[in-house]
JSON list of C-alpha atoms in Angstrom, two decimals:
[
{"chain": "A", "resi": 832, "resn": "MET", "atom": "CA", "xyz": [20.20, -4.54, -47.88]},
{"chain": "A", "resi": 833, "resn": "ASN", "atom": "CA", "xyz": [20.49, -1.85, -50.54]},
{"chain": "A", "resi": 834, "resn": "ILE", "atom": "CA", "xyz": [22.34, 1.45, -50.21]},
{"chain": "A", "resi": 835, "resn": "GLU", "atom": "CA", "xyz": [19.22, 3.49, -49.32]},
{"chain": "A", "resi": 836, "resn": "GLU", "atom": "CA", "xyz": [18.37, 1.08, -46.50]},
{"chain": "A", "resi": 837, "resn": "ARG", "atom": "CA", "xyz": [21.95, 1.21, -45.24]},
{"chain": "A", "resi": 838, "resn": "VAL", "atom": "CA", "xyz": [21.85, 5.01, -45.19]},
{"chain": "A", "resi": 839, "resn": "GLN", "atom": "CA", "xyz": [18.50, 4.98, -43.38]},
{"chain": "A", "resi": 840, "resn": "VAL", "atom": "CA", "xyz": [19.82, 2.55, -40.75]},
{"chain": "A", "resi": 841, "resn": "ALA", "atom": "CA", "xyz": [23.01, 4.61, -40.35]},
{"chain": "A", "resi": 842, "resn": "ILE", "atom": "CA", "xyz": [20.97, 7.77, -39.73]},
{"chain": "A", "resi": 843, "resn": "LEU", "atom": "CA", "xyz": [18.68, 6.00, -37.28]},
{"chain": "A", "resi": 844, "resn": "SER", "atom": "CA", "xyz": [21.70, 4.55, -35.52]},
{"chain": "A", "resi": 845, "resn": "LYS", "atom": "CA", "xyz": [23.34, 7.98, -35.26]},
{"chain": "A", "resi": 846, "resn": "TYR", "atom": "CA", "xyz": [20.30, 9.31, -33.43]},
{"chain": "A", "resi": 847, "resn": "TYR", "atom": "CA", "xyz": [19.19, 6.31, -31.42]},
{"chain": "A", "resi": 848, "resn": "GLY", "atom": "CA", "xyz": [22.03, 3.77, -31.48]},
{"chain": "A", "resi": 849, "resn": "ASN", "atom": "CA", "xyz": [22.86, 4.27, -27.81]},
{"chain": "A", "resi": 850, "resn": "LEU", "atom": "CA", "xyz": [19.45, 2.85, -26.94]},
{"chain": "A", "resi": 851, "resn": "LEU", "atom": "CA", "xyz": [20.45, -0.54, -28.36]},
{"chain": "A", "resi": 852, "resn": "THR", "atom": "CA", "xyz": [22.21, -3.26, -26.42]},
{"chain": "A", "resi": 853, "resn": "ASP", "atom": "CA", "xyz": [25.97, -3.58, -26.91]},
{"chain": "A", "resi": 854, "resn": "LYS", "atom": "CA", "xyz": [25.37, -6.82, -28.81]},
{"chain": "A", "resi": 855, "resn": "GLN", "atom": "CA", "xyz": [22.86, -5.16, -31.14]},
{"chain": "A", "resi": 856, "resn": "LYS", "atom": "CA", "xyz": [25.18, -2.19, -31.74]},
{"chain": "A", "resi": 857, "resn": "ASN", "atom": "CA", "xyz": [28.10, -4.50, -32.49]},
{"chain": "A", "resi": 858, "resn": "ILE", "atom": "CA", "xyz": [26.13, -6.64, -34.93]},
{"chain": "A", "resi": 859, "resn": "LEU", "atom": "CA", "xyz": [24.61, -3.57, -36.61]},
{"chain": "A", "resi": 860, "resn": "THR", "atom": "CA", "xyz": [28.06, -2.00, -37.01]},
{"chain": "A", "resi": 861, "resn": "MET", "atom": "CA", "xyz": [29.54, -5.18, -38.46]},
{"chain": "A", "resi": 862, "resn": "TYR", "atom": "CA", "xyz": [26.66, -5.69, -40.88]},
{"chain": "A", "resi": 863, "resn": "VAL", "atom": "CA", "xyz": [25.89, -2.12, -41.95]},
{"chain": "A", "resi": 864, "resn": "ASP", "atom": "CA", "xyz": [29.10, -0.14, -41.46]},
{"chain": "A", "resi": 865, "resn": "ASN", "atom": "CA", "xyz": [31.61, -2.90, -42.18]},
{"chain": "A", "resi": 866, "resn": "ASN", "atom": "CA", "xyz": [29.43, -4.48, -44.89]},
{"chain": "A", "resi": 867, "resn": "LEU", "atom": "CA", "xyz": [29.87, -8.02, -43.57]},
{"chain": "A", "resi": 868, "resn": "SER", "atom": "CA", "xyz": [27.37, -10.70, -44.55]},
{"chain": "A", "resi": 869, "resn": "LEU", "atom": "CA", "xyz": [25.17, -12.46, -42.02]},
{"chain": "A", "resi": 870, "resn": "ALA", "atom": "CA", "xyz": [27.43, -15.51, -42.33]},
{"chain": "A", "resi": 871, "resn": "GLU", "atom": "CA", "xyz": [30.57, -13.42, -41.75]},
{"chain": "A", "resi": 872, "resn": "VAL", "atom": "CA", "xyz": [29.09, -11.76, -38.67]},
{"chain": "A", "resi": 873, "resn": "SER", "atom": "CA", "xyz": [27.95, -15.15, -37.44]},
{"chain": "A", "resi": 874, "resn": "GLU", "atom": "CA", "xyz": [31.41, -16.64, -37.87]},
{"chain": "A", "resi": 875, "resn": "GLU", "atom": "CA", "xyz": [33.13, -13.61, -36.29]},
{"chain": "A", "resi": 876, "resn": "LEU", "atom": "CA", "xyz": [30.91, -13.72, -33.18]},
{"chain": "A", "resi": 877, "resn": "GLY", "atom": "CA", "xyz": [30.55, -17.48, -32.94]},
{"chain": "A", "resi": 878, "resn": "ILE", "atom": "CA", "xyz": [26.76, -17.41, -33.05]},
{"chain": "A", "resi": 879, "resn": "SER", "atom": "CA", "xyz": [24.26, -18.77, -35.52]},
{"chain": "A", "resi": 880, "resn": "ARG", "atom": "CA", "xyz": [23.32, -16.92, -38.69]},
{"chain": "A", "resi": 881, "resn": "GLN", "atom": "CA", "xyz": [19.72, -16.88, -37.44]},
{"chain": "A", "resi": 882, "resn": "ALA", "atom": "CA", "xyz": [20.79, -15.25, -34.18]},
{"chain": "A", "resi": 883, "resn": "VAL", "atom": "CA", "xyz": [22.54, -12.52, -36.19]},
{"chain": "A", "resi": 884, "resn": "LYS", "atom": "CA", "xyz": [19.47, -12.01, -38.36]},
{"chain": "A", "resi": 885, "resn": "ASP", "atom": "CA", "xyz": [17.18, -11.85, -35.32]},
{"chain": "A", "resi": 886, "resn": "ALA", "atom": "CA", "xyz": [19.45, -9.34, -33.57]},
{"chain": "A", "resi": 887, "resn": "LEU", "atom": "CA", "xyz": [19.61, -7.18, -36.71]},
{"chain": "A", "resi": 888, "resn": "ASP", "atom": "CA", "xyz": [15.85, -7.31, -37.22]},
{"chain": "A", "resi": 889, "resn": "ASN", "atom": "CA", "xyz": [15.21, -6.43, -33.58]},
{"chain": "A", "resi": 890, "resn": "ALA", "atom": "CA", "xyz": [17.75, -3.61, -33.61]},
{"chain": "A", "resi": 891, "resn": "MET", "atom": "CA", "xyz": [16.42, -2.07, -36.81]},
{"chain": "A", "resi": 892, "resn": "GLN", "atom": "CA", "xyz": [12.85, -2.33, -35.60]},
{"chain": "A", "resi": 893, "resn": "ALA", "atom": "CA", "xyz": [13.78, -0.72, -32.29]},
{"chain": "A", "resi": 894, "resn": "LEU", "atom": "CA", "xyz": [15.43, 2.18, -34.14]},
{"chain": "A", "resi": 895, "resn": "LYS", "atom": "CA", "xyz": [12.41, 2.66, -36.41]},
{"chain": "A", "resi": 896, "resn": "ASP", "atom": "CA", "xyz": [9.97, 2.44, -33.50]},
{"chain": "A", "resi": 897, "resn": "THR", "atom": "CA", "xyz": [11.95, 5.03, -31.57]},
{"chain": "A", "resi": 898, "resn": "GLU", "atom": "CA", "xyz": [11.86, 7.49, -34.48]},
{"chain": "A", "resi": 899, "resn": "GLU", "atom": "CA", "xyz": [8.12, 6.90, -34.87]},
{"chain": "A", "resi": 900, "resn": "LYS", "atom": "CA", "xyz": [7.66, 7.89, -31.23]},
{"chain": "A", "resi": 901, "resn": "LEU", "atom": "CA", "xyz": [10.15, 10.76, -30.94]},
{"chain": "A", "resi": 902, "resn": "HIS", "atom": "CA", "xyz": [10.38, 12.18, -34.50]},
{"chain": "A", "resi": 903, "resn": "PHE", "atom": "CA", "xyz": [13.85, 13.67, -33.89]},
{"chain": "A", "resi": 904, "resn": "ILE", "atom": "CA", "xyz": [15.06, 12.92, -37.41]},
{"chain": "A", "resi": 905, "resn": "ALA", "atom": "CA", "xyz": [11.89, 14.32, -38.96]},
{"chain": "A", "resi": 906, "resn": "ARG", "atom": "CA", "xyz": [12.20, 17.42, -36.77]},
{"chain": "A", "resi": 907, "resn": "ASP", "atom": "CA", "xyz": [15.81, 18.00, -37.78]},
{"chain": "A", "resi": 908, "resn": "GLU", "atom": "CA", "xyz": [14.98, 17.56, -41.48]},
{"chain": "A", "resi": 909, "resn": "LYS", "atom": "CA", "xyz": [12.23, 20.13, -41.14]},
{"chain": "A", "resi": 910, "resn": "ILE", "atom": "CA", "xyz": [14.63, 22.56, -39.46]},
{"chain": "A", "resi": 911, "resn": "LYS", "atom": "CA", "xyz": [17.27, 21.97, -42.18]},
{"chain": "A", "resi": 912, "resn": "ASN", "atom": "CA", "xyz": [14.70, 22.70, -44.89]},
{"chain": "A", "resi": 913, "resn": "GLN", "atom": "CA", "xyz": [13.65, 25.90, -43.14]},
{"chain": "A", "resi": 914, "resn": "ILE", "atom": "CA", "xyz": [17.29, 27.00, -42.84]},
{"chain": "A", "resi": 915, "resn": "GLU", "atom": "CA", "xyz": [17.98, 26.23, -46.51]},
{"chain": "A", "resi": 916, "resn": "GLN", "atom": "CA", "xyz": [14.96, 28.22, -47.64]},
{"chain": "A", "resi": 917, "resn": "SER", "atom": "CA", "xyz": [15.61, 31.20, -45.38]},
{"chain": "A", "resi": 918, "resn": "ASN", "atom": "CA", "xyz": [17.04, 34.51, -46.54]},
{"chain": "A", "resi": 919, "resn": "ILE", "atom": "CA", "xyz": [20.19, 34.32, -44.42]},
{"chain": "A", "resi": 920, "resn": "ASP", "atom": "CA", "xyz": [23.64, 34.24, -45.99]},
{"chain": "A", "resi": 921, "resn": "MET", "atom": "CA", "xyz": [25.17, 30.94, -47.11]},
{"chain": "A", "resi": 922, "resn": "MET", "atom": "CA", "xyz": [27.90, 30.85, -44.43]},
{"chain": "A", "resi": 923, "resn": "THR", "atom": "CA", "xyz": [25.31, 31.23, -41.67]},
{"chain": "A", "resi": 924, "resn": "LYS", "atom": "CA", "xyz": [23.19, 28.49, -43.26]},
{"chain": "A", "resi": 925, "resn": "ILE", "atom": "CA", "xyz": [26.18, 26.15, -43.36]},
{"chain": "A", "resi": 926, "resn": "HIS", "atom": "CA", "xyz": [27.07, 26.99, -39.76]},
{"chain": "A", "resi": 927, "resn": "LEU", "atom": "CA", "xyz": [23.51, 26.35, -38.53]},
{"chain": "A", "resi": 928, "resn": "ILE", "atom": "CA", "xyz": [23.18, 23.07, -40.40]},
{"chain": "A", "resi": 929, "resn": "THR", "atom": "CA", "xyz": [26.58, 21.94, -39.07]},
{"chain": "A", "resi": 930, "resn": "LEU", "atom": "CA", "xyz": [25.47, 22.73, -35.53]},
{"chain": "A", "resi": 931, "resn": "LEU", "atom": "CA", "xyz": [22.27, 20.80, -36.08]},
{"chain": "A", "resi": 932, "resn": "GLU", "atom": "CA", "xyz": [24.12, 17.75, -37.36]},
{"chain": "A", "resi": 933, "resn": "ASP", "atom": "CA", "xyz": [26.47, 17.66, -34.38]}
]
C-alpha cells in the first residue's frame, strides 16, 4: 500500500471507522497506522495472513462504500474549498476549517 492509499484509508477511517467491527478497526490500525506487514499483523493476532488480508479488504471496501453512499468527505472538501476561496480574513478561514475538521 503506497502513501496515497494510506492517507485515503486514514481519512476514510477518521470519518467512518466507528462503523467497522472492533476486529476490523484493530487490524486496520495495525496495518495502516502502525505500518505492520500482513505477516506481522497475523503473528501478533494469532490468525492466518489470509484472514488479515480478508479483514483489511472488507474493512477498506466498507469504508469506501460508506463514503459512496454518504459523501461526507466530498461534502467537507467542497466546504473547505469554498472557505478558502471566500473573501473572509485568514484567521476566520483557519478557524472555520479547524471547526470542520473536528
